[in-house]
Amino acid sequence: MKKSLLASAVAAAVLAGPALAMKLEGPDYEIQVNVDAGFYFQNSTASSGADTADVKGDGINQIEIKGKRKAGDMTVFGEIEVDYDPVGDNDSVLTDDAKIGIKGDFGTIQAGQFDFYFEDKLAEALQREHAADAKLSEAGDANDKDDNHLMWKNKFGGTELAVDLRYDESNSNPGQVAFTVKSKVSDAMSVVAGATTYNDETDAMGIAATLKMSDSTSMTGLYFQEETSAGAETTYTGIALDNKVGSTDMNIAIQEVDADGSAVRTEVSFGIGYELVDGVGLFADHATLDTYNDEGNTTEIGMKYSF
């Protein structure tokens, strides 16, 4: 960092005061640090049917550092996220997202380790957890990997197109590609559709739609199908309802999972969150997965502070 840049950054932090101390800005750059800290009580059911109770922190604690700088008509940006667990003694710190990219009239191109656009906007359309595991099964989750990732996306009016590519030479069929389109149909409705192939072993496609019913309530529907190279199909069909009034947010999601050779399962999740003060929230989530011996059923109750 140049001396003039460092000086202006320090000055900006000092003048901004405590509320803005985590964000530094200049004429052509921005650096921001975000931190999530929290813990939760979790009760989960194992395949044997036995319940396990524990206090946990994984999946909810994160440090995010990101920055961007203007370079003519383009913007260069970078970001790294690390996950940590303050509950576990001497626990490991792991990278989550780590990416670098450029943005301009041609759209956004970024490379690194991060979720597929296909996953974020489509496969996770019914995920509603405040913490880690009290949620519905994610469509295509067994095949999702984030490393060695290249993505291009661009907006054309009210429509955004994204292409994800991933290469892993350690896999015998290393290619993974996804195409996703997100379109704003009206002020109240948006639709996402996409298709992907996982290493020539599994193909998947899906569509999701979100309807804004009021200023405080929205509804999302999902249909997702995946098929292995052997012809085995699994479909995910569900709906989620979200409501936020004042400092309270509530959600409920229902999903039917139909896998060849297995009984159809009906999964249900619901949760509630309450913001005590700015950045500090309490939450309670529960998910029932309709499995043998209630495996995977999870309840999580906790607290989170974002600053």
mmCIF file of C-alpha atoms in Angstrom:
data_model
loop_
_atom_site.group_PDB
_atom_site.id
_atom_site.type_symbol
_atom_site.label_atom_id
_atom_site.label_comp_id
_atom_site.label_asym_id
_atom_site.label_seq_id
_atom_site.Cartn_x
_atom_site.Cartn_y
_atom_site.Cartn_z
ATOM 1 C CA MET A 1 0.000 0.000 0.000
ATOM 2 C CA LYS A 2 1.365 3.393 -0.954
ATOM 3 C CA LYS A 3 2.140 5.858 1.834
ATOM 4 C CA SER A 4 -0.490 8.354 0.656
ATOM 5 C CA LEU A 5 -3.070 5.582 0.466
ATOM 6 C CA LEU A 6 -2.217 4.340 3.946
ATOM 7 C CA ALA A 7 -2.415 7.849 5.390
ATOM 8 C CA SER A 8 -5.802 8.558 3.859
ATOM 9 C CA ALA A 9 -7.097 5.179 4.982
ATOM 10 C CA VAL A 10 -6.048 5.771 8.586
ATOM 11 C CA ALA A 11 -7.548 9.257 8.497
ATOM 12 C CA ALA A 12 -10.818 7.898 7.168
ATOM 13 C CA ALA A 13 -10.983 5.300 9.930
ATOM 14 C CA VAL A 14 -10.261 7.855 12.664
ATOM 15 C CA LEU A 15 -12.712 10.448 11.357
ATOM 16 C CA ALA A 16 -15.453 7.901 10.758
ATOM 17 C CA GLY A 17 -15.668 6.930 14.406
ATOM 18 C CA PRO A 18 -16.468 3.529 15.957
ATOM 19 C CA ALA A 19 -19.571 2.816 13.843
ATOM 20 C CA LEU A 20 -17.595 2.956 10.570
ATOM 21 C CA ALA A 21 -14.185 1.810 11.847
ATOM 22 C CA MET A 22 -14.369 -1.423 9.821
ATOM 23 C CA LYS A 23 -14.644 0.364 6.455
ATOM 24 C CA LEU A 24 -11.937 2.429 4.771
ATOM 25 C CA GLU A 25 -12.676 4.456 1.649
ATOM 26 C CA GLY A 26 -10.755 6.674 -0.716
ATOM 27 C CA PRO A 27 -11.319 8.305 -4.110
ATOM 28 C CA ASP A 28 -10.778 5.071 -6.021
ATOM 29 C CA TYR A 29 -10.724 2.265 -3.441
ATOM 30 C CA GLU A 30 -12.667 0.644 -0.614
ATOM 31 C CA ILE A 31 -11.593 -1.852 2.063
ATOM 32 C CA GLN A 32 -14.124 -3.479 4.368
ATOM 33 C CA VAL A 33 -13.961 -5.967 7.239
ATOM 34 C CA ASN A 34 -17.061 -7.791 8.523
ATOM 35 C CA VAL A 35 -17.167 -10.151 11.498
ATOM 36 C CA ASP A 36 -19.851 -12.609 12.635
ATOM 37 C CA ALA A 37 -19.545 -14.042 16.138
ATOM 38 C CA GLY A 38 -21.982 -16.353 17.883
ATOM 39 C CA PHE A 39 -22.868 -19.694 19.373
ATOM 40 C CA TYR A 40 -25.841 -22.023 19.485
ATOM 41 C CA PHE A 41 -27.255 -25.053 21.270
ATOM 42 C CA GLN A 42 -27.835 -27.949 18.894
ATOM 43 C CA ASN A 43 -29.847 -31.119 19.356
ATOM 44 C CA SER A 44 -29.518 -33.561 16.450
ATOM 45 C CA THR A 45 -30.537 -37.171 15.776
ATOM 46 C CA ALA A 46 -28.036 -39.778 14.549
ATOM 47 C CA SER A 47 -28.742 -42.730 12.228
ATOM 48 C CA SER A 48 -29.150 -44.943 15.310
ATOM 49 C CA GLY A 49 -31.994 -42.743 16.530
ATOM 50 C CA ALA A 50 -29.955 -41.404 19.450
ATOM 51 C CA ASP A 51 -30.068 -37.677 20.149
ATOM 52 C CA THR A 52 -26.913 -35.642 20.676
ATOM 53 C CA ALA A 53 -26.897 -32.262 22.427
ATOM 54 C CA ASP A 54 -24.003 -29.842 22.152
ATOM 55 C CA VAL A 55 -23.027 -26.178 22.226
ATOM 56 C CA LYS A 56 -21.447 -25.233 18.893
ATOM 57 C CA GLY A 57 -20.024 -22.331 16.953
ATOM 58 C CA ASP A 58 -19.077 -23.796 13.576
ATOM 59 C CA GLY A 59 -20.961 -22.515 10.568
ATOM 60 C CA ILE A 60 -21.949 -19.236 12.186
ATOM 61 C CA ASN A 61 -18.640 -17.469 12.898
ATOM 62 C CA GLN A 62 -16.840 -15.770 10.061
ATOM 63 C CA ILE A 63 -14.367 -13.005 9.235
ATOM 64 C CA GLU A 64 -14.734 -11.368 5.824
ATOM 65 C CA ILE A 65 -12.148 -9.025 4.311
ATOM 66 C CA LYS A 66 -12.860 -7.498 0.923
ATOM 67 C CA GLY A 67 -11.630 -4.629 -1.165
ATOM 68 C CA LYS A 68 -12.033 -3.013 -4.539
ATOM 69 C CA ARG A 69 -10.204 -0.426 -6.629
ATOM 70 C CA LYS A 70 -11.227 1.436 -9.760
ATOM 71 C CA ALA A 71 -8.910 1.032 -12.740
ATOM 72 C CA GLY A 72 -10.174 3.172 -15.585
ATOM 73 C CA ASP A 73 -13.505 1.790 -16.765
ATOM 74 C CA MET A 74 -13.028 -1.377 -14.723
ATOM 75 C CA THR A 75 -13.087 -2.304 -11.036
ATOM 76 C CA VAL A 76 -10.654 -4.841 -9.595
ATOM 77 C CA PHE A 77 -11.856 -6.627 -6.453
ATOM 78 C CA GLY A 78 -10.830 -9.332 -4.033
ATOM 79 C CA GLU A 79 -12.330 -11.078 -1.034
ATOM 80 C CA ILE A 80 -11.463 -13.710 1.532
ATOM 81 C CA GLU A 81 -13.715 -15.299 4.147
ATOM 82 C CA VAL A 82 -12.470 -17.492 6.976
ATOM 83 C CA ASP A 83 -14.618 -19.610 9.282
ATOM 84 C CA TYR A 84 -13.664 -20.158 12.899
ATOM 85 C CA ASP A 85 -15.247 -21.759 15.968
ATOM 86 C CA PRO A 86 -14.868 -19.813 19.245
ATOM 87 C CA VAL A 87 -16.579 -22.602 21.188
ATOM 88 C CA GLY A 88 -14.082 -25.369 20.391
ATOM 89 C CA ASP A 89 -10.705 -25.201 22.144
ATOM 90 C CA ASN A 90 -7.819 -24.641 19.678
ATOM 91 C CA ASP A 91 -10.211 -25.280 16.817
ATOM 92 C CA SER A 92 -9.140 -24.945 13.193
ATOM 93 C CA VAL A 93 -9.658 -21.844 11.045
ATOM 94 C CA LEU A 94 -10.734 -22.645 7.474
ATOM 95 C CA THR A 95 -11.143 -20.616 4.314
ATOM 96 C CA ASP A 96 -14.630 -20.280 2.898
ATOM 97 C CA ASP A 97 -14.800 -17.871 -0.031
ATOM 98 C CA ALA A 98 -11.542 -16.597 -1.549
ATOM 99 C CA LYS A 99 -11.741 -14.825 -4.873
ATOM 100 C CA ILE A 100 -10.325 -12.122 -7.111
ATOM 101 C CA GLY A 101 -11.920 -10.588 -10.174
ATOM 102 C CA ILE A 102 -12.664 -7.678 -12.468
ATOM 103 C CA LYS A 103 -15.922 -5.905 -13.293
ATOM 104 C CA GLY A 104 -16.762 -3.732 -16.294
ATOM 105 C CA ASP A 105 -19.141 -3.300 -19.212
ATOM 106 C CA PHE A 106 -18.420 -6.923 -20.130
ATOM 107 C CA GLY A 107 -19.819 -8.090 -16.801
ATOM 108 C CA THR A 108 -18.004 -9.700 -13.864
ATOM 109 C CA ILE A 109 -15.250 -12.312 -14.141
ATOM 110 C CA GLN A 110 -13.940 -13.877 -10.929
ATOM 111 C CA ALA A 111 -11.785 -16.861 -9.991
ATOM 112 C CA GLY A 112 -10.995 -18.736 -6.786
ATOM 113 C CA GLN A 113 -12.948 -20.690 -4.197
ATOM 114 C CA PHE A 114 -16.626 -19.736 -3.874
ATOM 115 C CA ASP A 115 -20.162 -21.064 -4.347
ATOM 116 C CA PHE A 116 -21.518 -21.577 -7.832
ATOM 117 C CA TYR A 117 -24.060 -18.942 -8.884
ATOM 118 C CA PHE A 118 -26.215 -21.982 -9.750
ATOM 119 C CA GLU A 119 -25.980 -23.148 -6.141
ATOM 120 C CA ASP A 120 -26.578 -19.778 -4.473
ATOM 121 C CA LYS A 121 -29.525 -18.706 -6.607
ATOM 122 C CA LEU A 122 -31.177 -22.042 -7.424
ATOM 123 C CA ALA A 123 -30.079 -25.158 -5.519
ATOM 124 C CA GLU A 124 -30.276 -23.330 -2.158
ATOM 125 C CA ALA A 125 -33.573 -21.560 -2.921
ATOM 126 C CA LEU A 126 -35.332 -23.202 0.061
ATOM 127 C CA GLN A 127 -32.460 -23.019 2.580
ATOM 128 C CA ARG A 128 -33.605 -20.923 5.559
ATOM 129 C CA GLU A 129 -31.230 -21.643 8.487
ATOM 130 C CA HIS A 130 -29.927 -18.959 10.869
ATOM 131 C CA ALA A 131 -27.032 -21.208 11.968
ATOM 132 C CA ALA A 132 -25.736 -24.445 10.425
ATOM 133 C CA ASP A 133 -27.783 -27.648 10.096
ATOM 134 C CA ALA A 134 -31.457 -27.000 10.935
ATOM 135 C CA LYS A 135 -32.556 -26.803 7.296
ATOM 136 C CA LEU A 136 -33.960 -28.797 4.401
ATOM 137 C CA SER A 137 -31.712 -31.054 2.315
ATOM 138 C CA GLU A 138 -29.984 -29.002 -0.378
ATOM 139 C CA ALA A 139 -30.695 -30.037 -3.946
ATOM 140 C CA GLY A 140 -27.521 -31.459 -5.506
ATOM 141 C CA ASP A 141 -25.520 -30.944 -2.311
ATOM 142 C CA ALA A 142 -23.522 -34.190 -2.631
ATOM 143 C CA ASN A 143 -21.897 -32.875 -5.807
ATOM 144 C CA ASP A 144 -21.211 -29.263 -4.824
ATOM 145 C CA LYS A 145 -17.563 -28.194 -4.643
ATOM 146 C CA ASP A 146 -16.251 -24.640 -4.658
ATOM 147 C CA ASP A 147 -12.523 -24.748 -5.453
ATOM 148 C CA ASN A 148 -10.788 -24.214 -8.833
ATOM 149 C CA HIS A 149 -13.735 -22.080 -9.855
ATOM 150 C CA LEU A 150 -14.145 -19.521 -12.652
ATOM 151 C CA MET A 151 -17.365 -17.543 -13.123
ATOM 152 C CA TRP A 152 -18.677 -14.935 -15.560
ATOM 153 C CA LYS A 153 -21.947 -13.067 -15.056
ATOM 154 C CA ASN A 154 -23.567 -10.022 -16.594
ATOM 155 C CA LYS A 155 -26.873 -8.148 -16.510
ATOM 156 C CA PHE A 156 -28.957 -7.424 -19.566
ATOM 157 C CA GLY A 157 -31.777 -5.181 -18.394
ATOM 158 C CA GLY A 158 -33.752 -7.120 -15.789
ATOM 159 C CA THR A 159 -32.023 -10.411 -16.611
ATOM 160 C CA GLU A 160 -28.728 -11.726 -15.264
ATOM 161 C CA LEU A 161 -26.849 -14.565 -16.982
ATOM 162 C CA ALA A 162 -24.117 -16.566 -15.245
ATOM 163 C CA VAL A 163 -21.713 -19.294 -16.374
ATOM 164 C CA ASP A 164 -19.751 -21.317 -13.786
ATOM 165 C CA LEU A 165 -16.756 -23.513 -14.648
ATOM 166 C CA ARG A 166 -14.749 -25.777 -12.371
ATOM 167 C CA TYR A 167 -11.727 -27.971 -13.046
ATOM 168 C CA ASP A 168 -10.233 -30.614 -10.750
ATOM 169 C CA GLU A 169 -7.457 -32.675 -12.327
ATOM 170 C CA SER A 170 -7.510 -35.122 -9.403
ATOM 171 C CA ASN A 171 -10.932 -36.367 -10.593
ATOM 172 C CA SER A 172 -11.180 -38.862 -13.464
ATOM 173 C CA ASN A 173 -14.001 -36.722 -14.928
ATOM 174 C CA PRO A 174 -12.830 -33.281 -13.827
ATOM 175 C CA GLY A 175 -15.180 -30.898 -15.645
ATOM 176 C CA GLN A 176 -18.120 -29.096 -14.075
ATOM 177 C CA VAL A 177 -20.143 -26.405 -15.783
ATOM 178 C CA ALA A 178 -23.382 -24.585 -14.958
ATOM 179 C CA PHE A 179 -25.578 -22.103 -16.812
ATOM 180 C CA THR A 180 -28.037 -19.976 -14.830
ATOM 181 C CA VAL A 181 -30.478 -17.215 -15.753
ATOM 182 C CA LYS A 182 -32.178 -14.945 -13.220
ATOM 183 C CA SER A 183 -34.917 -12.652 -14.495
ATOM 184 C CA LYS A 184 -37.079 -10.020 -12.861
ATOM 185 C CA VAL A 185 -40.515 -10.721 -14.338
ATOM 186 C CA SER A 186 -42.201 -7.837 -12.515
ATOM 187 C CA ASP A 187 -41.715 -5.666 -9.435
ATOM 188 C CA ALA A 188 -43.219 -8.516 -7.410
ATOM 189 C CA MET A 189 -41.767 -11.619 -9.052
ATOM 190 C CA SER A 190 -38.389 -13.044 -10.099
ATOM 191 C CA VAL A 191 -37.522 -16.389 -11.693
ATOM 192 C CA VAL A 192 -34.264 -18.398 -11.708
ATOM 193 C CA ALA A 193 -33.592 -21.332 -14.034
ATOM 194 C CA GLY A 194 -30.439 -23.302 -14.687
ATOM 195 C CA ALA A 195 -28.702 -26.527 -15.621
ATOM 196 C CA THR A 196 -25.400 -28.114 -14.648
ATOM 197 C CA THR A 197 -23.328 -31.241 -15.111
ATOM 198 C CA TYR A 198 -21.117 -32.670 -12.359
ATOM 199 C CA ASN A 199 -17.996 -34.377 -13.765
ATOM 200 C CA ASP A 200 -20.024 -36.147 -16.485
ATOM 201 C CA GLU A 201 -21.561 -38.266 -13.730
ATOM 202 C CA THR A 202 -24.670 -36.320 -12.729
ATOM 203 C CA ASP A 203 -26.793 -33.812 -14.630
ATOM 204 C CA ALA A 204 -29.156 -31.427 -12.878
ATOM 205 C CA MET A 205 -31.639 -28.738 -13.801
ATOM 206 C CA GLY A 206 -34.174 -26.660 -11.942
ATOM 207 C CA ILE A 207 -36.363 -23.607 -11.720
ATOM 208 C CA ALA A 208 -37.312 -21.392 -8.784
ATOM 209 C CA ALA A 209 -39.671 -18.438 -8.519
ATOM 210 C CA THR A 210 -40.041 -15.846 -5.764
ATOM 211 C CA LEU A 211 -43.198 -13.784 -5.335
ATOM 212 C CA LYS A 212 -43.243 -10.684 -3.142
ATOM 213 C CA MET A 213 -46.704 -10.837 -1.608
ATOM 214 C CA SER A 214 -46.321 -7.674 0.492
ATOM 215 C CA ASP A 215 -43.603 -5.448 1.954
ATOM 216 C CA SER A 216 -43.106 -8.016 4.712
ATOM 217 C CA THR A 217 -43.979 -11.375 3.109
ATOM 218 C CA SER A 218 -42.539 -13.390 0.211
ATOM 219 C CA MET A 219 -42.977 -16.929 -1.115
ATOM 220 C CA THR A 220 -40.486 -19.093 -3.046
ATOM 221 C CA GLY A 221 -41.174 -22.273 -4.998
ATOM 222 C CA LEU A 222 -38.590 -24.772 -6.298
ATOM 223 C CA TYR A 223 -38.498 -27.717 -8.703
ATOM 224 C CA PHE A 224 -35.095 -29.409 -9.097
ATOM 225 C CA GLN A 225 -34.151 -32.682 -10.757
ATOM 226 C CA GLU A 226 -30.841 -34.511 -10.910
ATOM 227 C CA GLU A 227 -29.965 -37.692 -12.780
ATOM 228 C CA THR A 228 -26.852 -39.844 -12.483
ATOM 229 C CA SER A 229 -25.065 -41.449 -15.429
ATOM 230 C CA ALA A 230 -26.720 -44.732 -14.368
ATOM 231 C CA GLY A 231 -30.154 -43.138 -14.833
ATOM 232 C CA ALA A 232 -31.143 -42.771 -11.170
ATOM 233 C CA GLU A 233 -33.267 -39.660 -10.622
ATOM 234 C CA THR A 234 -33.924 -37.502 -7.564
ATOM 235 C CA THR A 235 -36.400 -34.629 -7.573
ATOM 236 C CA TYR A 236 -36.851 -31.845 -5.037
ATOM 237 C CA THR A 237 -40.165 -29.985 -5.027
ATOM 238 C CA GLY A 238 -40.983 -27.437 -2.366
ATOM 239 C CA ILE A 239 -42.082 -24.054 -1.171
ATOM 240 C CA ALA A 240 -40.874 -21.536 1.432
ATOM 241 C CA LEU A 241 -42.650 -18.626 3.098
ATOM 242 C CA ASP A 242 -40.758 -15.701 4.663
ATOM 243 C CA ASN A 243 -42.143 -12.928 6.840
ATOM 244 C CA LYS A 244 -40.412 -9.995 8.535
ATOM 245 C CA VAL A 245 -42.187 -7.557 10.833
ATOM 246 C CA GLY A 246 -40.097 -5.017 12.699
ATOM 247 C CA SER A 247 -37.246 -6.800 14.454
ATOM 248 C CA THR A 248 -38.713 -10.296 13.953
ATOM 249 C CA ASP A 249 -38.233 -12.600 10.970
ATOM 250 C CA MET A 250 -40.026 -15.928 10.545
ATOM 251 C CA ASN A 251 -39.867 -18.666 7.923
ATOM 252 C CA ILE A 252 -41.279 -22.067 7.090
ATOM 253 C CA ALA A 253 -40.250 -24.384 4.244
ATOM 254 C CA ILE A 254 -41.669 -27.703 3.019
ATOM 255 C CA GLN A 255 -39.969 -29.975 0.491
ATOM 256 C CA GLU A 256 -40.715 -33.364 -1.050
ATOM 257 C CA VAL A 257 -37.651 -35.463 -1.926
ATOM 258 C CA ASP A 258 -38.304 -38.314 -4.355
ATOM 259 C CA ALA A 259 -35.265 -40.509 -5.061
ATOM 260 C CA ASP A 260 -35.415 -43.640 -7.207
ATOM 261 C CA GLY A 261 -35.361 -46.740 -5.029
ATOM 262 C CA SER A 262 -36.324 -44.880 -1.850
ATOM 263 C CA ALA A 263 -39.564 -43.847 -0.200
ATOM 264 C CA VAL A 264 -40.701 -40.277 -0.862
ATOM 265 C CA ARG A 265 -39.762 -38.013 2.037
ATOM 266 C CA THR A 266 -41.484 -34.793 3.152
ATOM 267 C CA GLU A 267 -39.086 -32.408 4.882
ATOM 268 C CA VAL A 268 -40.175 -29.430 6.989
ATOM 269 C CA SER A 269 -38.154 -26.593 8.500
ATOM 270 C CA PHE A 270 -39.162 -23.486 10.396
ATOM 271 C CA GLY A 271 -37.362 -20.739 12.241
ATOM 272 C CA ILE A 272 -37.631 -17.394 13.956
ATOM 273 C CA GLY A 273 -35.109 -14.630 14.553
ATOM 274 C CA TYR A 274 -35.273 -11.502 16.693
ATOM 275 C CA GLU A 275 -32.880 -8.538 16.555
ATOM 276 C CA LEU A 276 -32.293 -7.297 20.103
ATOM 277 C CA VAL A 277 -30.251 -4.289 19.004
ATOM 278 C CA ASP A 278 -28.491 -3.402 15.765
ATOM 279 C CA GLY A 279 -26.302 -6.371 14.804
ATOM 280 C CA VAL A 280 -27.279 -8.610 17.741
ATOM 281 C CA GLY A 281 -29.868 -11.313 17.180
ATOM 282 C CA LEU A 282 -31.441 -14.372 18.793
ATOM 283 C CA PHE A 283 -32.738 -17.299 16.753
ATOM 284 C CA ALA A 284 -34.386 -20.711 16.949
ATOM 285 C CA ASP A 285 -34.616 -23.190 14.029
ATOM 286 C CA HIS A 286 -35.909 -26.739 13.621
ATOM 287 C CA ALA A 287 -35.832 -29.195 10.706
ATOM 288 C CA THR A 288 -37.535 -32.578 10.326
ATOM 289 C CA LEU A 289 -36.231 -34.664 7.402
ATOM 290 C CA ASP A 290 -38.651 -37.630 7.474
ATOM 291 C CA THR A 291 -35.847 -40.208 7.519
ATOM 292 C CA TYR A 292 -35.426 -43.628 9.149
ATOM 293 C CA ASN A 293 -34.904 -43.257 12.915
ATOM 294 C CA ASP A 294 -35.406 -39.476 12.409
ATOM 295 C CA GLU A 295 -31.782 -39.183 11.254
ATOM 296 C CA GLY A 296 -30.803 -35.577 10.606
ATOM 297 C CA ASN A 297 -33.621 -33.965 12.576
ATOM 298 C CA THR A 298 -32.051 -30.874 14.122
ATOM 299 C CA THR A 299 -32.943 -28.055 16.501
ATOM 300 C CA GLU A 300 -30.664 -25.015 16.929
ATOM 301 C CA ILE A 301 -31.125 -22.131 19.354
ATOM 302 C CA GLY A 302 -28.535 -19.392 19.664
ATOM 303 C CA MET A 303 -27.235 -15.856 19.436
ATOM 304 C CA LYS A 304 -25.238 -14.015 16.782
ATOM 305 C CA TYR A 305 -23.432 -10.669 16.695
ATOM 306 C CA SER A 306 -22.452 -9.070 13.379
ATOM 307 C CA PHE A 307 -20.138 -6.068 13.276
#
